PDB file of C-alpha atoms in Angstrom:
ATOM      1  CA  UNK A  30     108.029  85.530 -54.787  1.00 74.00           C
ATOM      2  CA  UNK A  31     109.908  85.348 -51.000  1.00 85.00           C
ATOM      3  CA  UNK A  32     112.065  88.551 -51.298  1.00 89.00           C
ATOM      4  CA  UNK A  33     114.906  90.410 -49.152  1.00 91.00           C
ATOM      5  CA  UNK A  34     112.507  92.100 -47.382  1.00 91.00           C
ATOM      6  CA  UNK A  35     110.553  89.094 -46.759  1.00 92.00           C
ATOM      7  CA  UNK A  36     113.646  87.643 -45.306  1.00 93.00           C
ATOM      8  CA  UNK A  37     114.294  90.720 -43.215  1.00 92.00           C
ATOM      9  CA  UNK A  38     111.004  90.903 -41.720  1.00 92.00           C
ATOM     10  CA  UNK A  39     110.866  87.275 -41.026  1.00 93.00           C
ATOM     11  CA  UNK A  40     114.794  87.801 -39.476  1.00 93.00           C
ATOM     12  CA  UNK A  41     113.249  90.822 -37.126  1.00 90.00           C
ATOM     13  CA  UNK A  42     110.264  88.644 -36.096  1.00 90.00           C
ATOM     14  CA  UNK A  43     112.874  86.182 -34.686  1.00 91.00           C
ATOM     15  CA  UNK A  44     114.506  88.442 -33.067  1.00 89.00           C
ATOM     16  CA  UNK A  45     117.415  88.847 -35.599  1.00 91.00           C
ATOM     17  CA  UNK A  46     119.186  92.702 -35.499  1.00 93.00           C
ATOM     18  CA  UNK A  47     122.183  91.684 -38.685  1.00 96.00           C
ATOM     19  CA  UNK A  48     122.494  89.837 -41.471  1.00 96.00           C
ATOM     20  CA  UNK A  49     125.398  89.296 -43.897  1.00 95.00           C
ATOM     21  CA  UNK A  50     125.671  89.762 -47.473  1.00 95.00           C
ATOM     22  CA  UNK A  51     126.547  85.731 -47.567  1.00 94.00           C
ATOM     23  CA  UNK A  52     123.809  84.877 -45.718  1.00 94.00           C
ATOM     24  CA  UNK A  53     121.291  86.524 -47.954  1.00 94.00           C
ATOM     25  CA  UNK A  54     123.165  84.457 -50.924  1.00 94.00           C
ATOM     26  CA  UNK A  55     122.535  81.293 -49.212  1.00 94.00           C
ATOM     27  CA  UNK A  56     119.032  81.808 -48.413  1.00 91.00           C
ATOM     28  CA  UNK A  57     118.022  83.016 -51.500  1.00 93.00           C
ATOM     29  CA  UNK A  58     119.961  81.654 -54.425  1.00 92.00           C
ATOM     30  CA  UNK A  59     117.830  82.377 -57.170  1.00 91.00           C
ATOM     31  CA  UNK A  60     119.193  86.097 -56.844  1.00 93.00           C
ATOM     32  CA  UNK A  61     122.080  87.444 -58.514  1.00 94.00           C
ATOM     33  CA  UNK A  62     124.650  89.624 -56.779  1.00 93.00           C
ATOM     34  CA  UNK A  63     123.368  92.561 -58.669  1.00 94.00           C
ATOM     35  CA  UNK A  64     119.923  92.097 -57.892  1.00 94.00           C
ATOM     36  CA  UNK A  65     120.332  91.698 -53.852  1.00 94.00           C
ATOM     37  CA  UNK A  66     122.956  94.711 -54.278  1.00 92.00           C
ATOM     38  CA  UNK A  67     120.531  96.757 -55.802  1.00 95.00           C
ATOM     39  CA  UNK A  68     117.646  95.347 -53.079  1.00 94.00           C
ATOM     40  CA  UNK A  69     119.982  96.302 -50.284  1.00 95.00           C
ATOM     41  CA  UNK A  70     120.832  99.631 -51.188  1.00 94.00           C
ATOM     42  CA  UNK A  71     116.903 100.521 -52.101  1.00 94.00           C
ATOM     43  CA  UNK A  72     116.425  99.142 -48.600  1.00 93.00           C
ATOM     44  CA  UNK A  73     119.374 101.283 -47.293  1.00 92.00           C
ATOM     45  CA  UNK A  74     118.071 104.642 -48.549  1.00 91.00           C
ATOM     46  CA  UNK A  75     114.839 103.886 -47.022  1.00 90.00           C
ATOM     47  CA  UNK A  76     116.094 103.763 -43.411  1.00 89.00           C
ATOM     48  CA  UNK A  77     115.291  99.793 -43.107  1.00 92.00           C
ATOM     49  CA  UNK A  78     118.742  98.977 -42.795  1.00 94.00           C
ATOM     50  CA  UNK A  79     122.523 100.064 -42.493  1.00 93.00           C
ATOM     51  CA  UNK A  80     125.505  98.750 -43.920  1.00 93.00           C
ATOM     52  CA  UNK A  81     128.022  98.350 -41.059  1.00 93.00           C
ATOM     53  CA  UNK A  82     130.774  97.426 -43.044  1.00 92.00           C
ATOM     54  CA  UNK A  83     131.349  95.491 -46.178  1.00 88.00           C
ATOM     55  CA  UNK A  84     129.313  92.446 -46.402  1.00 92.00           C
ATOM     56  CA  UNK A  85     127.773  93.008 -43.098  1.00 96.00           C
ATOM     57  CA  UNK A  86     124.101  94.453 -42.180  1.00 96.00           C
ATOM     58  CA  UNK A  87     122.365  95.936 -38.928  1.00 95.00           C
ATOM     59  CA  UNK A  88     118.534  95.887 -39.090  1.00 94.00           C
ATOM     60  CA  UNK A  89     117.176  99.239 -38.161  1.00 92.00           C
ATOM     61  CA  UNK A  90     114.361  99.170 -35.832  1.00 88.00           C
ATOM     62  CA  UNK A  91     111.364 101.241 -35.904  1.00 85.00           C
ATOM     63  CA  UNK A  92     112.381 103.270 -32.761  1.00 85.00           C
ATOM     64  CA  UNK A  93     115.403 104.078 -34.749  1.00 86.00           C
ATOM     65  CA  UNK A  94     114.246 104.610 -38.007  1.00 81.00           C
ATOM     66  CA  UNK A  95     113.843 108.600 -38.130  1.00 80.00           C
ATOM     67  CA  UNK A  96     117.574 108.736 -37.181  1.00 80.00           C
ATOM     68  CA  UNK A  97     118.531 106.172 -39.709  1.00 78.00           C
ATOM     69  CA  UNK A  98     120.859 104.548 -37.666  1.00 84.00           C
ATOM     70  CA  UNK A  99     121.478 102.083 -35.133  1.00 90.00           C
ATOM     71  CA  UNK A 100     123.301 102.490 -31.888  1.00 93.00           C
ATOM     72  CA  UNK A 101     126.583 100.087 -32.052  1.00 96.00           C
ATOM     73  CA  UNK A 102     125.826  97.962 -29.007  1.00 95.00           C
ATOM     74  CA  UNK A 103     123.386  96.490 -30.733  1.00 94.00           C
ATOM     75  CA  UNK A 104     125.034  94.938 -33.436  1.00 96.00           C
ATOM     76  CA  UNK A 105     128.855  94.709 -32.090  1.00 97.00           C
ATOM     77  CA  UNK A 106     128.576  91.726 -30.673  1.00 98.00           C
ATOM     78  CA  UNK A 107     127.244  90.208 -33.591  1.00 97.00           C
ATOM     79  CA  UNK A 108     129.602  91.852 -36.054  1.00 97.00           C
ATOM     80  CA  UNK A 109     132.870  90.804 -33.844  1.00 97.00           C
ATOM     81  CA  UNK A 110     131.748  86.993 -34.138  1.00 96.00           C
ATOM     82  CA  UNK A 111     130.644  87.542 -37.942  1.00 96.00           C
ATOM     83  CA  UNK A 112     134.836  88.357 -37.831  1.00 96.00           C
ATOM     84  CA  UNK A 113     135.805  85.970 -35.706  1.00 96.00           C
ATOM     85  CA  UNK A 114     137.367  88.439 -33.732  1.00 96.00           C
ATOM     86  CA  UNK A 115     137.496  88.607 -29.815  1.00 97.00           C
ATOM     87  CA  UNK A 116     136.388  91.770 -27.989  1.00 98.00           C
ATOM     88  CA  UNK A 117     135.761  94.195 -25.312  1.00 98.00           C
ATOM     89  CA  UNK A 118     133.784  97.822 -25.377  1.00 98.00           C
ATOM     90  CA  UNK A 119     136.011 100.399 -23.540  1.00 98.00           C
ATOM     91  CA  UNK A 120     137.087 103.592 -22.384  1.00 97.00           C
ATOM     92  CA  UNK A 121     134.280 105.854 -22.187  1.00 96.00           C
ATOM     93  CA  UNK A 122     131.454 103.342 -23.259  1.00 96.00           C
ATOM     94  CA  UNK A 123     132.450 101.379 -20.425  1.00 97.00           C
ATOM     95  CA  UNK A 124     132.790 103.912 -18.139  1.00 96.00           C
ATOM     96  CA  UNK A 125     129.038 105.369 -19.248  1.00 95.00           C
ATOM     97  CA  UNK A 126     127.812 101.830 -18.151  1.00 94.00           C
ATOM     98  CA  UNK A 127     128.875 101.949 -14.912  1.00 94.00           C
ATOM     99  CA  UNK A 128     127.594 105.687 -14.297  1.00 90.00           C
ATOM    100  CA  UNK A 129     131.404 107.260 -14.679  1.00 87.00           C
ATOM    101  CA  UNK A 130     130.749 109.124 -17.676  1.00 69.00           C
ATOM    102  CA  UNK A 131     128.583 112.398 -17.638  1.00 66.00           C
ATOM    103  CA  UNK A 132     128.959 113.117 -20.712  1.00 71.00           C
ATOM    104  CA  UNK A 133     127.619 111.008 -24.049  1.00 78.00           C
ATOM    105  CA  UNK A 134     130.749 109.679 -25.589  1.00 86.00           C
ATOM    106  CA  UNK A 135     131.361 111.067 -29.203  1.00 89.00           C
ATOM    107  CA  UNK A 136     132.670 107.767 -30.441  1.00 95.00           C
ATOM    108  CA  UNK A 137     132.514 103.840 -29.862  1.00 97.00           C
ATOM    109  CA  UNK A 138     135.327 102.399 -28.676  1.00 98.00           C
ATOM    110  CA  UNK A 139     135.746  98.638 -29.088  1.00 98.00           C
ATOM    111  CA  UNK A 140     139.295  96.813 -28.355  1.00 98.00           C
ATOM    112  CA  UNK A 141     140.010  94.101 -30.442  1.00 98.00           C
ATOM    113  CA  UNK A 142     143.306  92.011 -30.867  1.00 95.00           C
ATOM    114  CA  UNK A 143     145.780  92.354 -34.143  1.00 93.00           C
ATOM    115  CA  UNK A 144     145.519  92.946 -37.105  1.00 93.00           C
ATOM    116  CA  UNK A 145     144.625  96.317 -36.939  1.00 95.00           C
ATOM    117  CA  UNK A 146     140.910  97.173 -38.097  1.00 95.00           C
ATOM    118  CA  UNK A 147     139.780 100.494 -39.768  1.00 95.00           C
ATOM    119  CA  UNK A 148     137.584 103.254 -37.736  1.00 96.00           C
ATOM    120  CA  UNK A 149     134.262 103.739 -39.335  1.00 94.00           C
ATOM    121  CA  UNK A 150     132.030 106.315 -39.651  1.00 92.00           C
ATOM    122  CA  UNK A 151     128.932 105.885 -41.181  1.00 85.00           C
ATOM    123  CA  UNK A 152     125.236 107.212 -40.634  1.00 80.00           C
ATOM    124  CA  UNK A 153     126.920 109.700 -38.003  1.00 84.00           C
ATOM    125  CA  UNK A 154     128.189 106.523 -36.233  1.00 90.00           C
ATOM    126  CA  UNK A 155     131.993 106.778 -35.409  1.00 95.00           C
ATOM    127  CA  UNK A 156     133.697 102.798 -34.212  1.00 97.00           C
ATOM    128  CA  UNK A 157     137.592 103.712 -33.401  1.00 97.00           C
ATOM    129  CA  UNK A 158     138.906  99.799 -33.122  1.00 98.00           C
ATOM    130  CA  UNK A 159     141.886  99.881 -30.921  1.00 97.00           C
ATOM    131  CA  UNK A 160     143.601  97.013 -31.646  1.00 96.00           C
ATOM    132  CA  UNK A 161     146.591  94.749 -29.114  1.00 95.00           C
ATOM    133  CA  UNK A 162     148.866  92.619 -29.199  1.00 94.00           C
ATOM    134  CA  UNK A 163     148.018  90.486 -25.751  1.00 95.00           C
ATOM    135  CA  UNK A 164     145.029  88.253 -25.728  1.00 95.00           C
ATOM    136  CA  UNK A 165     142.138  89.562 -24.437  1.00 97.00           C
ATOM    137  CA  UNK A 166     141.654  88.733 -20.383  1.00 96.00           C
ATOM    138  CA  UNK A 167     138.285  87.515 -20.926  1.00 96.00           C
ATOM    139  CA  UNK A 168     138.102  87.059 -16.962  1.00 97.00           C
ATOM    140  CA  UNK A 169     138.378  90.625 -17.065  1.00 98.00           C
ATOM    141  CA  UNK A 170     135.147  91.423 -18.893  1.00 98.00           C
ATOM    142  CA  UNK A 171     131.238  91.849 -18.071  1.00 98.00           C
ATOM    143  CA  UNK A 172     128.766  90.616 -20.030  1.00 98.00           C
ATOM    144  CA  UNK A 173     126.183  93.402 -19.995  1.00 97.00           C
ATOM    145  CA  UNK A 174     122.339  93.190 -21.540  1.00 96.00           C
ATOM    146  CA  UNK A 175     121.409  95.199 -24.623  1.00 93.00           C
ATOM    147  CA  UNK A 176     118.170  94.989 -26.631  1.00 90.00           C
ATOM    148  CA  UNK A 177     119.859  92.775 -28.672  1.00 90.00           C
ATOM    149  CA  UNK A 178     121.656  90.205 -26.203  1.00 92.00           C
ATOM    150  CA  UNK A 179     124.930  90.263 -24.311  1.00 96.00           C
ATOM    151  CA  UNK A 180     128.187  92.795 -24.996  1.00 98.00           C
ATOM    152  CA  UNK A 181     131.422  92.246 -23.708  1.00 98.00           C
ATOM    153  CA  UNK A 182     132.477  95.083 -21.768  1.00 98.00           C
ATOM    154  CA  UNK A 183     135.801  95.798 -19.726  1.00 98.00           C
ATOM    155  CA  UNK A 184     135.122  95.570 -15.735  1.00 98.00           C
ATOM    156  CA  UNK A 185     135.650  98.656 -13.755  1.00 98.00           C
ATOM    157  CA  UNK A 186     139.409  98.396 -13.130  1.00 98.00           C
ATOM    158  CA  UNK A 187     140.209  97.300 -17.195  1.00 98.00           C
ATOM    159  CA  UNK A 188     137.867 100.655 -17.847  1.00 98.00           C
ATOM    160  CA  UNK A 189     140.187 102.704 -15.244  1.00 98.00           C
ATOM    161  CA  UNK A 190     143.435 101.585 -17.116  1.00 98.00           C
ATOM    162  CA  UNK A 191     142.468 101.554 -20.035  1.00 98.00           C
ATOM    163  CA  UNK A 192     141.363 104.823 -20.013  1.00 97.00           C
ATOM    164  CA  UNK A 193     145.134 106.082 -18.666  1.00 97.00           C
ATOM    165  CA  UNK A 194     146.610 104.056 -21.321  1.00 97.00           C
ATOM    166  CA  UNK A 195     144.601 105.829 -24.178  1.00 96.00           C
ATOM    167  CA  UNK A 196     144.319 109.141 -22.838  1.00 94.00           C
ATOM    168  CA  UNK A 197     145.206 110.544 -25.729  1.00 93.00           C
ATOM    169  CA  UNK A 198     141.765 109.147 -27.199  1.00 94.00           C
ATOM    170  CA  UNK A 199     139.080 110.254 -24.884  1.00 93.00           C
ATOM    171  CA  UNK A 200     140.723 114.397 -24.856  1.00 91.00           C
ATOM    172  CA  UNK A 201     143.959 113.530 -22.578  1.00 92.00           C
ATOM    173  CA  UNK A 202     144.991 113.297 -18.898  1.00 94.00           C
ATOM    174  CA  UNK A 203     142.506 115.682 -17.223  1.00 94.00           C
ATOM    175  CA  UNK A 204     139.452 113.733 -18.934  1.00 93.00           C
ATOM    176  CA  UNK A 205     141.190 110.687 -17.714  1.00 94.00           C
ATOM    177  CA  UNK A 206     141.482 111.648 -14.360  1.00 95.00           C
ATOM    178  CA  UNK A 207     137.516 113.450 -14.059  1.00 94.00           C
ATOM    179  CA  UNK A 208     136.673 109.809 -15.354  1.00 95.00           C
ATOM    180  CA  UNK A 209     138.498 108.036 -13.323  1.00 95.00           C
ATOM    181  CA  UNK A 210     137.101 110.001 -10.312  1.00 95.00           C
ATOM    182  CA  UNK A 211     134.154 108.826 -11.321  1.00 94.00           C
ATOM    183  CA  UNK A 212     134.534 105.207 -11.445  1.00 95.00           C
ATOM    184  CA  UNK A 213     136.787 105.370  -8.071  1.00 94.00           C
ATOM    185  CA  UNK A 214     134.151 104.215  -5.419  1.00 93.00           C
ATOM    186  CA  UNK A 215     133.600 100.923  -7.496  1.00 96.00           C
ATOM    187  CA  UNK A 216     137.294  99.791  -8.200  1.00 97.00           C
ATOM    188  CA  UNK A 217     138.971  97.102  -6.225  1.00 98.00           C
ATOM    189  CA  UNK A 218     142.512  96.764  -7.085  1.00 98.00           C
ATOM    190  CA  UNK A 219     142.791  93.846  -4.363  1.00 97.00           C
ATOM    191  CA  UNK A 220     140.678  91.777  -7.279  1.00 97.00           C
ATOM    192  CA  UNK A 221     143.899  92.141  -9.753  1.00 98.00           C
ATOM    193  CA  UNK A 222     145.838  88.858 -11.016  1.00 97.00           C
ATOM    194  CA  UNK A 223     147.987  87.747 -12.828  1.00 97.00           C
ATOM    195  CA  UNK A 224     145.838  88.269 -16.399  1.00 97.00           C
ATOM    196  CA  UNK A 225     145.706  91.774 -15.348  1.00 98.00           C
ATOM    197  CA  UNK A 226     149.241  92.761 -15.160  1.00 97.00           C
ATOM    198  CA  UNK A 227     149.790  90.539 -18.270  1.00 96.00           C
ATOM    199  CA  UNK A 228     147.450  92.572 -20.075  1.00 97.00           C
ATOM    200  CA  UNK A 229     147.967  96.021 -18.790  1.00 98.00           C
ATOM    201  CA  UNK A 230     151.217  98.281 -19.367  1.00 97.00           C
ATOM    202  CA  UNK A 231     153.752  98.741 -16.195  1.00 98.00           C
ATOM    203  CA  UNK A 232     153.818 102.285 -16.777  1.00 97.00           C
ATOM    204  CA  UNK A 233     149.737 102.761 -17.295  1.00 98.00           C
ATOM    205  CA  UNK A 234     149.876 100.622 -13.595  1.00 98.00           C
ATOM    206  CA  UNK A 235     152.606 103.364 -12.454  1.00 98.00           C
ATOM    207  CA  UNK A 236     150.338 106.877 -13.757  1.00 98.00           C
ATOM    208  CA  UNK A 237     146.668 104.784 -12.221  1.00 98.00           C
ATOM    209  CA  UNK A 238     148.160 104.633  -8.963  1.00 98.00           C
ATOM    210  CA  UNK A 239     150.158 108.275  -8.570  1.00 97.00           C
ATOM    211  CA  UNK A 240     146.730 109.830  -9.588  1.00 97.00           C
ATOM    212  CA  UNK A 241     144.857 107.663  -7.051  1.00 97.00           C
ATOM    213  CA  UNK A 242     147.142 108.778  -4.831  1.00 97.00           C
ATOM    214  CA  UNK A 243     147.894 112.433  -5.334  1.00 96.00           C
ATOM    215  CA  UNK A 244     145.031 113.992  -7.454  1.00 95.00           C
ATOM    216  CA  UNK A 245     142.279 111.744  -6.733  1.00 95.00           C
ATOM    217  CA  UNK A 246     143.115 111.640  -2.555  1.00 93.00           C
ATOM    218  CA  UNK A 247     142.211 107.948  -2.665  1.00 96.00           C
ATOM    219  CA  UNK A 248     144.942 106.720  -0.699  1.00 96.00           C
ATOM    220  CA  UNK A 249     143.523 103.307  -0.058  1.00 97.00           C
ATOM    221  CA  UNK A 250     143.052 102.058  -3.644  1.00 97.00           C
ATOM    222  CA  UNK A 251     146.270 103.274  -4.205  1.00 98.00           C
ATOM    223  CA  UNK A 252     147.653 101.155  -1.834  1.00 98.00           C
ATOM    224  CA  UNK A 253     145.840  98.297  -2.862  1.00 98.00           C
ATOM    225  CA  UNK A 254     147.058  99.377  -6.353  1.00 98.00           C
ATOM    226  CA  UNK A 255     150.353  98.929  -4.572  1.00 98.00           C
ATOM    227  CA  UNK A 256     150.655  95.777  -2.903  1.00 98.00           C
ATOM    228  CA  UNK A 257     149.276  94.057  -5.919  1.00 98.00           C
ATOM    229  CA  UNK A 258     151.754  95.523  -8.248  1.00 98.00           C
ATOM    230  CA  UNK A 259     154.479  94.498  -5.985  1.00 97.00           C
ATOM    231  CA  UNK A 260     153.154  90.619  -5.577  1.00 97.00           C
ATOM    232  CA  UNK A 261     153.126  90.523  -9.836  1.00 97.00           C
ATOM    233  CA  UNK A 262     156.529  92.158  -9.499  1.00 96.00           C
ATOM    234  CA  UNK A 263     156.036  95.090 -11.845  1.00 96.00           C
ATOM    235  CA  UNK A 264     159.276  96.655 -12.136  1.00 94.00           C
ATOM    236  CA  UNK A 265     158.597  99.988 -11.893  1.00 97.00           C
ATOM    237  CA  UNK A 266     160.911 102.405 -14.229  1.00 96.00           C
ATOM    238  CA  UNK A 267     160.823 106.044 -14.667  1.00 95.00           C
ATOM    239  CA  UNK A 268     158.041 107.448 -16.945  1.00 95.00           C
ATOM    240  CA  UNK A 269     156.599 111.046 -17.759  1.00 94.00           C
ATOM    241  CA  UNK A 270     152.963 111.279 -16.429  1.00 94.00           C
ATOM    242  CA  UNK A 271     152.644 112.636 -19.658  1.00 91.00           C
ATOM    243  CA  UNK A 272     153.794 110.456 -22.301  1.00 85.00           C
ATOM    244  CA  UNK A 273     155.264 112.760 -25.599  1.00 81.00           C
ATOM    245  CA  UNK A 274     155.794 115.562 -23.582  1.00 80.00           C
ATOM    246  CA  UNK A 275     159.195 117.586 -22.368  1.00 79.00           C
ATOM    247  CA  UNK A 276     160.052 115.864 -18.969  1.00 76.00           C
ATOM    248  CA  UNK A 277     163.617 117.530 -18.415  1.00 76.00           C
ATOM    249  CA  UNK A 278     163.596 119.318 -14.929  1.00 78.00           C
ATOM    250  CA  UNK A 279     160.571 117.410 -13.704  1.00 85.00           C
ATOM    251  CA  UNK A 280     159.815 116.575 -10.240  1.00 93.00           C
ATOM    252  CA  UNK A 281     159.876 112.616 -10.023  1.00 95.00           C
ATOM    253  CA  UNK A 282     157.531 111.116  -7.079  1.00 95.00           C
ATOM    254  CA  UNK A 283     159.539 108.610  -5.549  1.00 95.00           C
ATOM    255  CA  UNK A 284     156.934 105.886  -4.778  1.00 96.00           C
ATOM    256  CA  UNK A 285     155.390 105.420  -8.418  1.00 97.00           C
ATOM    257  CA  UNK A 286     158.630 106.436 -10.076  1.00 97.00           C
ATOM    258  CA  UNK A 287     156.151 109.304 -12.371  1.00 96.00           C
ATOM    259  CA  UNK A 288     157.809 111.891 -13.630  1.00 95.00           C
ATOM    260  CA  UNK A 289     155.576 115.012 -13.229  1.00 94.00           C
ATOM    261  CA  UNK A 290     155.717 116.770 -16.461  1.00 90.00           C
ATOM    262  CA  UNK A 291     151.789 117.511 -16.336  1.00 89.00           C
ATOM    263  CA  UNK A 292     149.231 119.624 -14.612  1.00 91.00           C
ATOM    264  CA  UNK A 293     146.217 117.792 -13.741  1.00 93.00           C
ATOM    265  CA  UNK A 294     142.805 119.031 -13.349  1.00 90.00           C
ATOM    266  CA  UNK A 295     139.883 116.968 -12.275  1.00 91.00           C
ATOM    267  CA  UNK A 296     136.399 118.630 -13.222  1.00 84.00           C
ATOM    268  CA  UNK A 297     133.969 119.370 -11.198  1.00 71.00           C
ATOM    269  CA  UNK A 298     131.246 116.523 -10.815  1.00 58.00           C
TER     270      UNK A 298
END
C-alpha cells in the first residue's frame, strides 16, 4: 500500500523540500485525517520532517537530520506562495548574504505585506514576520540561489534602510550602524527611484544619510543619498536619531534635520 512516506520519498527524489497537509489529502484519499495526522507526527518525531506552521511541511534532508531542523531559506519561498503572500528576506539575513553581517543572525527575518503574521519558533527556528502596509518594490529585490531554488531578498540599499527602520529588531542603533558599515562599499544611492522613496520612511531616509555622513565618514553616498532625496522631494522634518527616546536639549544637524539624542558606536570590524 503507497504510503506518506512513499509520497515523501518520491517528493524528495523530485526535488520537492514541502508539502502541505492538503496536498497529502489529495494524493492520497483513501486516508482519513486521523490517520495522515498520526503518520505525520510519527514522521515528525523521527526527524524526517518539520511542521512549519499549520497545514504546512518542510522535508528534512539527511544533512540536516541530526539537528532536526531545516534552515528557513529553504522552505520560505515555498511557504510564502503556499500563502499567497508576497515577500522579501531582510535585515540581517540580507545583510549576511552580501558579506555585511559577521555575526550569525539569531532570527529570520522575512517582510511580508498586511495582515500581520505570527513569529514562530519551532525546532530552535525563530521567523519574526514584519509585516507593511506599502506593496512590496519587487524591483527592489534579488533573487538569490538556495539548495532549494530562488529567495527573494532585499538589494543592498532596501537591506541598509531597512535595517535603520527596524533598529530596534536587530539590538538598536549601534548594530545598525556596525552593519551598515559593512554593507557601505556596495550601496549606490544614485540607483534610488521613485519605488524606493514610496516604500521607505522620510525619516529612516533622514537617520541613513546623517550616519553616512557623520559616523560612517562616507561623505559621497551621503551625498548621493542627498540629491536623490531632493529629486523625490522628501520633505525632510525634524526627527530624534533615536526614535522613543528624550530629545529635549538635543543638538539638531541642520542638513538631515536629525535630532541627536543618541551616541553612536560603530564596532570594530
Amino acid at each position: 500500500m503507497y504510503k506518506i512516506r512513499d509520497f515523501i520519498k518520491d517528493l524528495q527524489k523530485r526535488g520537492g523540500y514541502t508539502f502541505s497537509l492538503n496536498e497529502i489529502r489529495e494524493k492520497l484519499p483513501a486516508f482519513s485525517d486521523t490517520a495522515i495526522k498520526s503518520a505525520l507526527k510519527r514522521l515528525s518525531d523521527a526527524n524526517e520532517i518539520v511542521s512549519v506552521l499549520n497545514g504546512f511541511y518542510a522535508i528534512i534532508p539527511i544533512s540536516y537530520a541530526l539537528r532536526g531542523t531545516v534552515p528557513p531559506e529553504l522552505y520560505i519561498d515555498f511557504l510564502m506562495r503556499y500563502l499567497q503572500r508576497p515577500y522579501y528576506v531582510g535585515l540581517l539575513n540580507a545583510a549576511s548574504y552580501y558579506g555585511a553581517a559577521h555575526q550569525q543572525p539569531q532570527v529570520f527575518s522575512v517582510i511580508t505585506s498586511f495582515p500581520p503574521m505570527r513569529d514562530t519558533f519551532k525546532n530552535e527556528v525563530y521567523i519574526t514576520y514584519i509585516s507593511k502596509r506599502k506593496n512590496i518594490p519587487q524591483s527592489w529585490l534579488k533573487p538569490i540561489r538556495t539548495e532549494s531554488g530562488d529567495i527573494h531578498v532585499s538589494r543592498p540599499e532596501l537591506t541598509a534602510a531597512d535595517i535603520i527602520t527596524f533598529q530596534n529588531k536587530i539590538g538598536g542603533l549601534s548594530r545598525a550602524s556596525t552593519v551598515l558599515s559593512e554593507l557601505a562599499e556596495i550601496l549606490d544611492f544614485k540607483l534610488l527611484d521613485e519605488q524606493f522613496f514610496s516604500f521607505v520612511p522620510v525619516a529612516t531616509i533622514q537617520r541613513l544619510g546623517y550616519l553616512c555622513e557623520n559616523i560612517l565618514e562616507q561623505s559621497k553616498k551621503a551625498e548621493d543619498l542627498y540629491i536623490k532625496a531632493q529629486e523625490y522631494k522628501c520633505g525632510f522634518q525634524k526627527v530624534p536619531l533615536k526614535s522613543g527616546k528624550e530629545s529635549e536639549k538635543s543638538i539638531i544637524d541642520k542638513r538631515w534635520k536629525i535630532i541627536l539624542n543618541e551616541h553612536v558606536e560603530v564596532d570594530d570590524l
